[in-house]
Coordinates of C-alpha atoms in Angstrom, one line a residue:
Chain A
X180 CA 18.3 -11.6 -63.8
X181 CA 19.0 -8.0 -64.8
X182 CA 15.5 -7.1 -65.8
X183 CA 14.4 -8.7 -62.6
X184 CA 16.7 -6.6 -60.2
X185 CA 15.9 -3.9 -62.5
X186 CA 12.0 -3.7 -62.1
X187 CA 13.0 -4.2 -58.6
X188 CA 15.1 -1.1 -58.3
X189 CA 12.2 0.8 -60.3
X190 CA 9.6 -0.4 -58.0
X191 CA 11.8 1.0 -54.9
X192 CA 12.2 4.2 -56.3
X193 CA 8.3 5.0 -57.0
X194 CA 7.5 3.9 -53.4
X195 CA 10.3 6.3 -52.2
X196 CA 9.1 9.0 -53.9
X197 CA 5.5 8.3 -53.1
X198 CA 6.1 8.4 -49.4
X199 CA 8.6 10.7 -48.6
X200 CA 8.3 13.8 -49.7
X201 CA 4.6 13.4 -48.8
X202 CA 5.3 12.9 -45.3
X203 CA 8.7 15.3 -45.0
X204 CA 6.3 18.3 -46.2
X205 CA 3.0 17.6 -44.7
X206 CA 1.3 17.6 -47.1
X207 CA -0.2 13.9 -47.0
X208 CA -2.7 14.2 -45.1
X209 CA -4.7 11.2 -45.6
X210 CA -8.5 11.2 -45.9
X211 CA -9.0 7.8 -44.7
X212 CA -7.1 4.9 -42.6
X213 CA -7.5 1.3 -43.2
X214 CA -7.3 0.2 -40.2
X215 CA -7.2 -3.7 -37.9
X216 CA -5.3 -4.5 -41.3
X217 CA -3.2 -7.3 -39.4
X218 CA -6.2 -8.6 -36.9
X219 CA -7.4 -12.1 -37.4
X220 CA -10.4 -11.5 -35.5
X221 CA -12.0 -8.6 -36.6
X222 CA -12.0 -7.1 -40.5
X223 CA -10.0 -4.0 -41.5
X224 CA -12.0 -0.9 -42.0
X225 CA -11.7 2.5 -43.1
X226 CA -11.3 5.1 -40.3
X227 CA -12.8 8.4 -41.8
X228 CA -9.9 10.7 -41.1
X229 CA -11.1 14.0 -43.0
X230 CA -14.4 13.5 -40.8
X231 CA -12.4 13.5 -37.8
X232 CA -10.2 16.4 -38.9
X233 CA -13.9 18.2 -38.7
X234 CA -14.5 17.2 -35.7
X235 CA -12.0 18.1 -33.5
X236 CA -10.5 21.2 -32.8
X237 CA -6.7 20.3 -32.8
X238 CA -4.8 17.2 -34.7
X239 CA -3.0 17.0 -30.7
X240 CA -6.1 15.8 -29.7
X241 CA -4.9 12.5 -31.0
X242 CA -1.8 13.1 -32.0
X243 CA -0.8 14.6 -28.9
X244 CA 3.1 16.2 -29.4
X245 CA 3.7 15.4 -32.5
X246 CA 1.8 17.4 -34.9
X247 CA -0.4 20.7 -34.9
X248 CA -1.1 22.8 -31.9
X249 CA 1.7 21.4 -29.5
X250 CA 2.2 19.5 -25.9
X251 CA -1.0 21.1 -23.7
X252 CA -0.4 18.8 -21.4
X253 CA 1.2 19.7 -18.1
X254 CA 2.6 16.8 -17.2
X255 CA 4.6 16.7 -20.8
X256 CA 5.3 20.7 -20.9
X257 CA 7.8 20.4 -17.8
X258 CA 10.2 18.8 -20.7
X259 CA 8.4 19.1 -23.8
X260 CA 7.6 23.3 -23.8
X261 CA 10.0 23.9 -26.8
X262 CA 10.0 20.4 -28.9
X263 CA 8.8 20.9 -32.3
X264 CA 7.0 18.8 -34.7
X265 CA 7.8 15.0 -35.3
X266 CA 9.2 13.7 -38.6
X267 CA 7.1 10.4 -37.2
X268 CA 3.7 11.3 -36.8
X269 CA 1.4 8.4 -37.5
X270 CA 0.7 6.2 -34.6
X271 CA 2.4 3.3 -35.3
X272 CA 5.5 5.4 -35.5
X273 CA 6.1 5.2 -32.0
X274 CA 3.9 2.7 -30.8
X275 CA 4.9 -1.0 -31.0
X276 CA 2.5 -3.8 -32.1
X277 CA 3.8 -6.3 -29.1
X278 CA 4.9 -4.4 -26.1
X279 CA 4.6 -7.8 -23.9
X280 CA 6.8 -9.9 -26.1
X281 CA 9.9 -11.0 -24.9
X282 CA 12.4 -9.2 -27.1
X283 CA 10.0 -6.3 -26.5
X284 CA 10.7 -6.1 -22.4
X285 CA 14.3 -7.3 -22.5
X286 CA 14.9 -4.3 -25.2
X287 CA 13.6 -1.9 -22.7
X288 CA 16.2 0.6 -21.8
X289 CA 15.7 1.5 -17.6
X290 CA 17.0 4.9 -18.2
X291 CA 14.3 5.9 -21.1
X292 CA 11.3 8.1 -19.2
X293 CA 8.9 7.3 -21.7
X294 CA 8.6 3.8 -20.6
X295 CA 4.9 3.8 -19.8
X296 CA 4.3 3.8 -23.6
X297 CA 1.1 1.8 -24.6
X298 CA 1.3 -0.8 -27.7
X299 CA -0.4 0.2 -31.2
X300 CA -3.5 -1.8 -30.4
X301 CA -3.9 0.4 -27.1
X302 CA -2.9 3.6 -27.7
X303 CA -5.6 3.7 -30.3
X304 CA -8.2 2.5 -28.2
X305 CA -7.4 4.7 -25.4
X306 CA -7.5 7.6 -27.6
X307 CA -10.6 6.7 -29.5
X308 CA -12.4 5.1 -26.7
X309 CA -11.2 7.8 -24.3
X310 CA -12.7 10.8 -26.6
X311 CA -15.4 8.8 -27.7
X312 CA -17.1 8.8 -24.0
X313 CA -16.6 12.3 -23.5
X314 CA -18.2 13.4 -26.6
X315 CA -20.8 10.6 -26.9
X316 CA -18.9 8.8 -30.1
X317 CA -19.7 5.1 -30.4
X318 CA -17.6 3.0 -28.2
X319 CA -18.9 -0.5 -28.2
X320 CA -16.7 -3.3 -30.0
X321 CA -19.0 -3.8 -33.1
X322 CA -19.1 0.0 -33.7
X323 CA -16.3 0.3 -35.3
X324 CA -14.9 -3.2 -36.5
X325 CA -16.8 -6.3 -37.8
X326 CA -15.9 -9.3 -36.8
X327 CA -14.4 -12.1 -39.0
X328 CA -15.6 -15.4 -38.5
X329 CA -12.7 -16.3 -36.5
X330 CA -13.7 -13.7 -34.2
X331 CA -17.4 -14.9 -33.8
X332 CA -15.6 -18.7 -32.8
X333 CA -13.6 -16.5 -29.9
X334 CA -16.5 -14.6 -28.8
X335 CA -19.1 -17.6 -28.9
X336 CA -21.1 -14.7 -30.9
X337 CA -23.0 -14.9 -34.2
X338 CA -23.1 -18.5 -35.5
X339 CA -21.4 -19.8 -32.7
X340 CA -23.8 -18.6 -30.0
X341 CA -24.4 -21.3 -27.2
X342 CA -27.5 -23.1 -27.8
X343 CA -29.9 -22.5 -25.1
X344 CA -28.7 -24.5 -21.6
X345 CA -32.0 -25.4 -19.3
X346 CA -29.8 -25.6 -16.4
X347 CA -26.6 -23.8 -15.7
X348 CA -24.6 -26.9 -15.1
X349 CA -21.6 -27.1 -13.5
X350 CA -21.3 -23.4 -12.3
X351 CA -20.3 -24.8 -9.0
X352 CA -19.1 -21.7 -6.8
X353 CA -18.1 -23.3 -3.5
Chain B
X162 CA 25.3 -50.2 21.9
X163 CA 24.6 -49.7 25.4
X164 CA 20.6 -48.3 25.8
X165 CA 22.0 -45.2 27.8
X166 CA 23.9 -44.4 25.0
X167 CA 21.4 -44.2 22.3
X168 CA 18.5 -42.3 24.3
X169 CA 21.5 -39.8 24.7
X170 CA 21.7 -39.8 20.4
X171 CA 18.1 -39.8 20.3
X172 CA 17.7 -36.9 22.6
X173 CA 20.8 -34.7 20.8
X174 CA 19.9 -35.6 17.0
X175 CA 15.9 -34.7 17.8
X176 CA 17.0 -31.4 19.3
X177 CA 19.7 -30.5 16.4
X178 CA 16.7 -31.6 13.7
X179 CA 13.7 -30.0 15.7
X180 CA 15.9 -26.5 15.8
X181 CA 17.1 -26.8 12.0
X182 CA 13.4 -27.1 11.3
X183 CA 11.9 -24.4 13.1
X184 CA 14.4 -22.1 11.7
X185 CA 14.1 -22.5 8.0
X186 CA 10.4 -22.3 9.0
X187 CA 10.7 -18.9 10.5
X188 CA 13.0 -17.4 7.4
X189 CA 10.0 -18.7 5.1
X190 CA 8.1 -15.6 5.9
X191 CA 10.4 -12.9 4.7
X192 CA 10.2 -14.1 1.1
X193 CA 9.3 -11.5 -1.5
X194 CA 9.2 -13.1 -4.7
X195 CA 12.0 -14.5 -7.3
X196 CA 13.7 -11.8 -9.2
X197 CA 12.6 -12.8 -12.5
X198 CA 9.2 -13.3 -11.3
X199 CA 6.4 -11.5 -14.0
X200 CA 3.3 -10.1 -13.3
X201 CA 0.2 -8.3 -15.1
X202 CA -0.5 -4.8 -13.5
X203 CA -4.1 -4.4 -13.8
X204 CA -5.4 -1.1 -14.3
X205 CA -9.1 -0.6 -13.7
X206 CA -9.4 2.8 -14.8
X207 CA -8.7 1.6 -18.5
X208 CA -11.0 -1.5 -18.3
X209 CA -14.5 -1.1 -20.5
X210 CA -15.9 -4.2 -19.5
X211 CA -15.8 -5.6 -22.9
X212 CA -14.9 -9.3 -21.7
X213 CA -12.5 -10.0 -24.7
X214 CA -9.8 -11.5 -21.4
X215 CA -12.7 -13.9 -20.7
X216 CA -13.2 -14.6 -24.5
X217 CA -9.1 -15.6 -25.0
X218 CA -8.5 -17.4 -21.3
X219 CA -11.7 -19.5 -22.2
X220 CA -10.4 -20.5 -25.6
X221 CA -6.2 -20.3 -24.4
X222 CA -7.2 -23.0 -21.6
X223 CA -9.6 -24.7 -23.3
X224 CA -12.3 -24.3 -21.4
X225 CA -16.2 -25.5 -21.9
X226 CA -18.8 -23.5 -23.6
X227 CA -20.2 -20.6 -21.8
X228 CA -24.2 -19.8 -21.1
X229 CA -23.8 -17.0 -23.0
X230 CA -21.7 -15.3 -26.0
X231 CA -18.9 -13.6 -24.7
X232 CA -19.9 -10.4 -26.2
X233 CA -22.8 -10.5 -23.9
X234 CA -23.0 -7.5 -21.1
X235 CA -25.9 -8.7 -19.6
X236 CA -23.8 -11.0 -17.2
X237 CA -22.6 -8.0 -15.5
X238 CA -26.1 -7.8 -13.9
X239 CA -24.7 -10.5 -11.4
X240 CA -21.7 -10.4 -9.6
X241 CA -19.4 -13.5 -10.7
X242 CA -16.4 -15.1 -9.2
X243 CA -14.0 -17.8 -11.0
X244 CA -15.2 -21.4 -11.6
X245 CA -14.1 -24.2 -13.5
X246 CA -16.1 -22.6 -16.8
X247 CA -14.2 -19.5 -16.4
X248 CA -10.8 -19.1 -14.4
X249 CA -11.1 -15.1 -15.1
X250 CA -14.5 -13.1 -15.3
X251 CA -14.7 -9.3 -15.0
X252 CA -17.3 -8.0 -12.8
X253 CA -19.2 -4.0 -12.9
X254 CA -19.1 -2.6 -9.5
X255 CA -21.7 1.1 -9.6
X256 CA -20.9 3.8 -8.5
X257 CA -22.7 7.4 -8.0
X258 CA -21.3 8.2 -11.2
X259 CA -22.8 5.4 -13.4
X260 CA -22.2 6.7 -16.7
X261 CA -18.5 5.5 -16.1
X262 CA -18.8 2.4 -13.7
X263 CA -15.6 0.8 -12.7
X264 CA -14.6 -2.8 -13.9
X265 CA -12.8 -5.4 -12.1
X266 CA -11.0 -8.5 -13.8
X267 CA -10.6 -11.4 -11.5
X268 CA -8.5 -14.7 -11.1
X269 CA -5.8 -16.0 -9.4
X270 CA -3.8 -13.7 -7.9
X271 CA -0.2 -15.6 -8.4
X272 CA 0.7 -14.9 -4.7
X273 CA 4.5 -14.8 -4.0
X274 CA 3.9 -17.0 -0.9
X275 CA 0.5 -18.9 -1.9
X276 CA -1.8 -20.5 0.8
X277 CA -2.8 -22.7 -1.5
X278 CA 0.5 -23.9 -1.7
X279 CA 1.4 -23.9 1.8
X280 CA -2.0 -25.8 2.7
X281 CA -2.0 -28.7 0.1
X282 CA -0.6 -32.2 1.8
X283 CA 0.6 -33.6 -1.6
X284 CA 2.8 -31.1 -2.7
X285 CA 0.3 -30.2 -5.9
X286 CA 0.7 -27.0 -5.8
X287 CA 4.2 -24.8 -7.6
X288 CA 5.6 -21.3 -7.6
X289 CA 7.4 -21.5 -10.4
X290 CA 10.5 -18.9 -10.8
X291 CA 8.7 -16.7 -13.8
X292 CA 6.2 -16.3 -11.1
X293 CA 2.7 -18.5 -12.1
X294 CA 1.4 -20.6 -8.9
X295 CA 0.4 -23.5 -10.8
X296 CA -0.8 -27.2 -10.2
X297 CA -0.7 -30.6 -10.6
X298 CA -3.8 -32.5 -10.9
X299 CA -2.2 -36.2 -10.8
X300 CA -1.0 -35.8 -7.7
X301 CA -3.8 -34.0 -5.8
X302 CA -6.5 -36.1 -3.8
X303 CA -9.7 -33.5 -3.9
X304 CA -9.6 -32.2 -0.8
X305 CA -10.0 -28.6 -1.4
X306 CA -8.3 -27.3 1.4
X307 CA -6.4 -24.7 -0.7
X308 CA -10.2 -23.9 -1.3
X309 CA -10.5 -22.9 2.1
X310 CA -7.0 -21.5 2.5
X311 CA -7.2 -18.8 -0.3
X312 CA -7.8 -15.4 0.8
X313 CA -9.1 -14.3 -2.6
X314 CA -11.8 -17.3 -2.8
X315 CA -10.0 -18.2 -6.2
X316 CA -9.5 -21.9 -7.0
X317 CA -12.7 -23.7 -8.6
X318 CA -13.0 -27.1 -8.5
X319 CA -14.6 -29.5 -11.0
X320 CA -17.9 -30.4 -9.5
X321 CA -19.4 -31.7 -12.6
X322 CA -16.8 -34.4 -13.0
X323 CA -17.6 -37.6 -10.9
X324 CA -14.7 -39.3 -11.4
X325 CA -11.6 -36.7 -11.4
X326 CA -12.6 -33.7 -10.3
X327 CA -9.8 -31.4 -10.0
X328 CA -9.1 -27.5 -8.6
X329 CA -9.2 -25.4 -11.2
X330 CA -7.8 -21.7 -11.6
X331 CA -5.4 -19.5 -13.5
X332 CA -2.4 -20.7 -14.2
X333 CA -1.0 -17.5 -15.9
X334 CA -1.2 -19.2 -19.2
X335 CA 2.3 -21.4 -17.8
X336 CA 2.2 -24.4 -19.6
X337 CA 1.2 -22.6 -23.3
X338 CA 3.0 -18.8 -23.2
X339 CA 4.4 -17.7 -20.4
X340 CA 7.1 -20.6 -20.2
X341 CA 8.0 -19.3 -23.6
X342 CA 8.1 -15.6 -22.8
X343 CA 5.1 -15.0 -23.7
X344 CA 2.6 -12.6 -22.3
X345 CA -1.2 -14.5 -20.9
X346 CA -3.5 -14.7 -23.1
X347 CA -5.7 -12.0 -21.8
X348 CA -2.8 -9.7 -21.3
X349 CA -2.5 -10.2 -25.2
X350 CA -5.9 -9.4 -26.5
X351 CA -7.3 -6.5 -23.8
X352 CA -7.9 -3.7 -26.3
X353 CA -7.3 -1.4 -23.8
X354 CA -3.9 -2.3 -22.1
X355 CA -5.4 -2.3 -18.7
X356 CA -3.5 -5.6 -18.3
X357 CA 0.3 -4.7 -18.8
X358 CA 2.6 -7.6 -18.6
X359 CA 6.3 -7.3 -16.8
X360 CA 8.7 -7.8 -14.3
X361 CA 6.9 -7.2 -11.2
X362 CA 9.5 -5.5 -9.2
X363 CA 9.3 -3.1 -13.1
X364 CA 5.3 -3.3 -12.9
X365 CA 5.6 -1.9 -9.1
X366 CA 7.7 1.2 -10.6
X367 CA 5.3 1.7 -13.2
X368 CA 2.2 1.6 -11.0
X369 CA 3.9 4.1 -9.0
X370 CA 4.9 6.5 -11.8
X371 CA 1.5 6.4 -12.7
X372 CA -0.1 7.6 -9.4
X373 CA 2.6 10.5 -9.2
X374 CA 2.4 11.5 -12.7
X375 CA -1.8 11.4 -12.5
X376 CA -2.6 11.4 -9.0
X377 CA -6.5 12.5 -10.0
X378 CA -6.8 9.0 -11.9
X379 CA -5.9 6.7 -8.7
X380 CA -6.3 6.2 -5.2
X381 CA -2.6 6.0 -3.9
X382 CA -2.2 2.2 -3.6
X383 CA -1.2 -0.8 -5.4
X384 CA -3.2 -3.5 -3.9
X385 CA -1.3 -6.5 -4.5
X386 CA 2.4 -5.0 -3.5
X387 CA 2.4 -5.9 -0.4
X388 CA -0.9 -7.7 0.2
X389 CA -0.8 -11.4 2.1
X390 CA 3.7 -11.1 1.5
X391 CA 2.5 -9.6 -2.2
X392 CA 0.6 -10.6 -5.1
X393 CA 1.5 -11.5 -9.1
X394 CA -1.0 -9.5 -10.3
X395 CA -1.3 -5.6 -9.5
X396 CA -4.2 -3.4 -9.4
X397 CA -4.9 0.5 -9.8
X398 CA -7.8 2.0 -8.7
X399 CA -10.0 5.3 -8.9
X400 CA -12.1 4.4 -6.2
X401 CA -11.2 2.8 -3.3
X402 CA -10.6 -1.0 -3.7
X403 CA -13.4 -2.2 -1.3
X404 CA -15.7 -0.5 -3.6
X405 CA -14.8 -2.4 -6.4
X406 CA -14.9 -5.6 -4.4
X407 CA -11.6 -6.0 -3.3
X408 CA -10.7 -7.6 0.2
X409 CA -8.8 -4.6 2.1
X410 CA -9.0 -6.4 5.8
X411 CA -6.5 -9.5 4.4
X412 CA -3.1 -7.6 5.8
X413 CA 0.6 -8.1 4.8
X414 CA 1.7 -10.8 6.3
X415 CA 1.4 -14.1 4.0
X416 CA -0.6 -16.6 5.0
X417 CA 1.9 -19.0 5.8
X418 CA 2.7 -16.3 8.9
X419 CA -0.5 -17.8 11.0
X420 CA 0.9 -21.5 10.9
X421 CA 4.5 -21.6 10.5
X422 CA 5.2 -20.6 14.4
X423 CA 3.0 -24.2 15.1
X424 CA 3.8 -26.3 12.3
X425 CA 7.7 -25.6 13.3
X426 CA 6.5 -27.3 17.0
X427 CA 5.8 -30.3 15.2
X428 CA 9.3 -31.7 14.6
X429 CA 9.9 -30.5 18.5
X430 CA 6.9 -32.4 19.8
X431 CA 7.4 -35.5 17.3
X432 CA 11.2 -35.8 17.9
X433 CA 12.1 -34.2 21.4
X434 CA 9.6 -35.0 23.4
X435 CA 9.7 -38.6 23.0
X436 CA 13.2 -38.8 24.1
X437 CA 13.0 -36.0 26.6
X438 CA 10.3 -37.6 29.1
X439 CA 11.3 -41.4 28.1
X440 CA 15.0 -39.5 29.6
X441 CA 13.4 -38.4 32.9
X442 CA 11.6 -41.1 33.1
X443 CA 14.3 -43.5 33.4
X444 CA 16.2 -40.9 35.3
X445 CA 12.9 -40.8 37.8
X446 CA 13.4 -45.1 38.1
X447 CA 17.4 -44.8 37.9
X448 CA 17.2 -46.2 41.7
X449 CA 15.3 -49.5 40.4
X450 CA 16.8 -49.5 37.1
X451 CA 20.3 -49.9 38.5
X452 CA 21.8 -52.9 38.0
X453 CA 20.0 -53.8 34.7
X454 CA 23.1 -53.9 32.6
X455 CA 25.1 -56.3 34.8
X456 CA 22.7 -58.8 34.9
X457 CA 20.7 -60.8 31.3
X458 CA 17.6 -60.0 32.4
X459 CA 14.9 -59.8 29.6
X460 CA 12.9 -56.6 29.8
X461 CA 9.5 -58.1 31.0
X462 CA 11.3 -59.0 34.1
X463 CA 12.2 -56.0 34.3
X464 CA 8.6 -54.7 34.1
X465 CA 7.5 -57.3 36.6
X466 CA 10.7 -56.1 39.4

């Protein structure tokens, strides 16, 4: 039992000194993200970070008031013009994997102003997709994530393509 | 009892009924939704048109095999409407700026007073209290008026099936998720969040905040809030919402409104007119009448004096 808690304790402390002081100095900056790590219909893949870091001119681009050059936004500078950096500054710091879930809406405090804040899922694809059209980036589906089997069965893509129908039957409108 | 006597029930109890009627009739009109009821605000300016809401209703519902994969973008050549294949598809509407064309999800639109409802004879038809208008295919006969009566042209209806064909639409995902507090299927797997899932009287607040807070991003009006007494599901627009196929002419008054002053005749007309002109008639034949009481006369000699 004591070498069991033991290797336990040992195993806590190397993660907590992995990522802490990492994050609390800014210094982790990491090269790339696995992302779509929980989806069950499309594979996790890496998301080129240092590529992106090239890319754009300012880390608020994406990570809008929480890291490098701060809120541009005018809309967020009638509050924000003073805030500083956030300890939190990964996405899903903030952003919830199930906004619509029931626990998720009761929890919902009327009073907070932020209330309008998108889930994980979307607040990545907003960003992404939203930058991605105005600079030409790939924005369909497949472009960035392949599809697990599961997601092919979902999509009726891949193997599970329709076989050819001669007639559309039964696409009754009235 | 004495005839007299129970032409003068018959003539008090019809008017007492036919008024009770015609007044809960009249208060039906003013009905803005339950208080817990949900809705999806749908907001079109986020939408790419990438038909995963088809892909998840199709397979939530249990729905047949479509023509073509769902990852397919060639449909968007055609302008679609629900069926009983699909009881949501999401239609491309151009624009002069093409590059970025709107999308448009549609299906059911979860009204707070549903036509379909309010035109089905069997009672088929339920607004439940989390909001879903949904329906009960045992009971209903095939008639299809709610067909008819929608003013979004939602309900499908199983043609293909010769023996029970039933309406089918959206049911908000009721029976499978959003009994259980859970979000529709489509809300759940729209990469986008154009579908956001809430309290409607909350969803309205949002949708607002969102027009004040980026009024370059919308046109300034939720179609849906007040629409035909108000609407489940919400939309938010960039260009105006005929463009993108919406139905601007349908008003705010629920459908119900155009038949409830007549249908609350009918208990009048069934119960008080009877005994109102059968009263003046025998007040119009007192004179001959007189007399019947006294005597044991059966009533075809009576006809016959």
């Amino acid at each position: 039992m004591h070498t069991k808690r033991f290797w336990l304790a040992g195993i806590m402390v190397v993660l907590l000194l992995a990522a802490v002081p990492g994050m609390s100095l800014g210094i982790s900056v990491p090269d790339n993200v696995t992302l779509n790590s929980q989806s069950k219909i499309y594979e996790p893949f890496q998301f080129n970070h240092a590529k992106h870091i090239q890319l754009t001119k300012e880390c608020s681009d994406c990570h809008h008031h929480t890291t490098g050059t701060l809120v541009q936004d005018p809309n967020c500078i009638r509050c924000h013009r003073n805030s500083g950096e956030t300890k939190e500054v990964s996405c899903k710091g903030c952003h919830v994997a199930d906004p619509f879930s029931a626990v998720a809406l009761k929890g919902k405090d009327p009073k907070t102003y932020h209330l309008d804040k998108p889930g994980i899922k979307a607040a990545m694809h907003i960003t992404c997709i939203g930058c991605h059209k105005k600079t030409s980036g790939p924005t369909g589906c497949l472009d960035c994530h392949g599809r697990t089997k599961e997601g092919d069965a979902l999509y009726n893509s891949g193997a599970y393509t329709p076989k050819h129908k001669p007639a559309k039957s039964g696409h009754g409108g009235h | 009892m004495k005839r007299r006597d129970f032409l003068k029930g018959c003539l008090i109890s019809g008017a007492a009924a036919s008024l009770g009627a015609a007044s809960k009739s009249w208060a039906v009109g003013s009905f803005e939704g339950y208080p817990d009821a949900m809705g999806v605000l749908v907001d079109t300016t986020r939408c790419i048109g990438c038909r995963s809401c088809e892909a998840a209703c199709n397979k939530e519902q249990k729905l047949p095999e479509p023509d073509v994969p769902f990852d397919d973008q060639s449909v968007f050549e055609h302008k679609r409407r629900p069926s009983e294949m699909a009881y949501t598809v999401v239609n491309r509407y151009e624009e002069a700026d093409s590059k970025n064309p709107p999308f448009r999800k549609m299906q059911c639109n979860h009204c707070n007073e549903p036509a379909c409802l309010t035109s089905c004879f069997v009672n088929a038809y339920t607004k439940t209290k989390e909001g879903a208008v949904i329906y009960n295919g045992k009971v209903c006969v095939g008639c299809r008026t709610c067909m008819v009566a929608c003013p979004f042209n939602m309900p499908g209806y199983s043609y293909s099936s010769a023996f029970n064909p039933l309406i089918k639409k959206c049911i908000l995902c009721y029976d499978t998720r959003l009994k259980f507090g859970k979000p529709p299927a489509c809300v759940e797997i729209c990469p986008q969040e154009a579908l956001t899932f809430g309290l409607r009287t909350d969803l309205i607040k949002l949708a607002n905040e969102r027009i004040r807070e980026t009024p370059d991003r919308y046109v300034d009006h939720i179609y849906g809030e007040k629409e035909v007494g108000g609407t489940s599901w919400l939309y938010l627009s960039k260009s105006s919402f005929e463009q993108i196929g919406f139905d601007t002419t349908l008003g705010n008054e629920p459908i119900i409104s155009n038949v409830k002053e007549f249908l609350g005749m009918v208990p009048m007309v069934l119960t008080i007119w009877p005994a109102l002109f059968s009263g003046i008639h025998l007040l119009a034949t007192r004179n001959k009448d007189h007399g019947d009481d006294h005597h044991n006369h059966s009533e075809q000699e009576d006809g016959k004096k």
